[in-house]
């Protein structure tokens, strides 16, 4: 996502991670979210 210059808002990220979490383990999706948050890809827009 970061490489393409596309920064989705937090609602889109939540939807993607929710869908991913249904397919994979929740912990894995949560780890992806936290990693993105640490890199500054996730931010509060509300």
PDB file of C-alpha atoms in Angstrom:
ATOM      1  CA  UNK A   1       0.000   0.000   0.000  1.00  0.00           C
ATOM      2  CA  UNK A   2       2.698   2.440   0.979  1.00  0.00           C
ATOM      3  CA  UNK A   3       4.739   1.848  -2.171  1.00  0.00           C
ATOM      4  CA  UNK A   4       1.868   2.734  -4.499  1.00  0.00           C
ATOM      5  CA  UNK A   5       1.259   6.083  -2.841  1.00  0.00           C
ATOM      6  CA  UNK A   6      -2.254   5.018  -1.862  1.00  0.00           C
ATOM      7  CA  UNK A   7      -3.202   5.778   1.725  1.00  0.00           C
ATOM      8  CA  UNK A   8      -6.626   4.353   2.617  1.00  0.00           C
ATOM      9  CA  UNK A   9      -8.451   5.850   5.560  1.00  0.00           C
ATOM     10  CA  UNK A  10      -8.827   3.947   8.808  1.00  0.00           C
ATOM     11  CA  UNK A  11     -12.316   2.689   7.904  1.00  0.00           C
ATOM     12  CA  UNK A  12     -11.024   1.016   4.748  1.00  0.00           C
ATOM     13  CA  UNK A  13      -8.115  -0.470   6.682  1.00  0.00           C
ATOM     14  CA  UNK A  14     -10.531  -1.781   9.316  1.00  0.00           C
ATOM     15  CA  UNK A  15     -12.688  -3.415   6.639  1.00  0.00           C
ATOM     16  CA  UNK A  16      -9.694  -5.040   4.976  1.00  0.00           C
ATOM     17  CA  UNK A  17      -8.288  -6.315   8.256  1.00  0.00           C
ATOM     18  CA  UNK A  18     -11.719  -7.542   9.347  1.00  0.00           C
ATOM     19  CA  UNK A  19     -12.074  -9.534   6.126  1.00  0.00           C
ATOM     20  CA  UNK A  20      -8.502 -10.795   6.478  1.00  0.00           C
ATOM     21  CA  UNK A  21      -9.198 -11.748  10.093  1.00  0.00           C
ATOM     22  CA  UNK A  22     -12.151 -13.882   9.004  1.00  0.00           C
ATOM     23  CA  UNK A  23      -9.883 -15.810   6.636  1.00  0.00           C
ATOM     24  CA  UNK A  24      -6.812 -16.027   8.854  1.00  0.00           C
ATOM     25  CA  UNK A  25      -6.169 -15.959  12.575  1.00  0.00           C
ATOM     26  CA  UNK A  26      -7.251 -12.771  14.298  1.00  0.00           C
ATOM     27  CA  UNK A  27      -3.848 -12.432  15.950  1.00  0.00           C
ATOM     28  CA  UNK A  28      -2.182 -12.309  12.550  1.00  0.00           C
ATOM     29  CA  UNK A  29      -4.510  -9.546  11.334  1.00  0.00           C
ATOM     30  CA  UNK A  30      -3.974  -7.662  14.578  1.00  0.00           C
ATOM     31  CA  UNK A  31      -0.199  -7.950  14.148  1.00  0.00           C
ATOM     32  CA  UNK A  32      -0.478  -6.551  10.620  1.00  0.00           C
ATOM     33  CA  UNK A  33      -2.516  -3.626  11.935  1.00  0.00           C
ATOM     34  CA  UNK A  34      -0.037  -2.900  14.702  1.00  0.00           C
ATOM     35  CA  UNK A  35       2.877  -3.087  12.272  1.00  0.00           C
ATOM     36  CA  UNK A  36       1.152  -0.639   9.927  1.00  0.00           C
ATOM     37  CA  UNK A  37       0.363   1.623  12.877  1.00  0.00           C
ATOM     38  CA  UNK A  38       4.012   1.603  13.955  1.00  0.00           C
ATOM     39  CA  UNK A  39       5.077   2.599  10.444  1.00  0.00           C
ATOM     40  CA  UNK A  40       2.614   5.491  10.407  1.00  0.00           C
ATOM     41  CA  UNK A  41       0.262   4.016   7.809  1.00  0.00           C
ATOM     42  CA  UNK A  42      -2.679   4.050  10.191  1.00  0.00           C
ATOM     43  CA  UNK A  43      -3.869   7.299  11.657  1.00  0.00           C
ATOM     44  CA  UNK A  44      -6.990   8.662  13.282  1.00  0.00           C
ATOM     45  CA  UNK A  45      -9.131  10.554  10.801  1.00  0.00           C
ATOM     46  CA  UNK A  46     -12.264  10.943  12.870  1.00  0.00           C
TER      47      UNK A  46
END
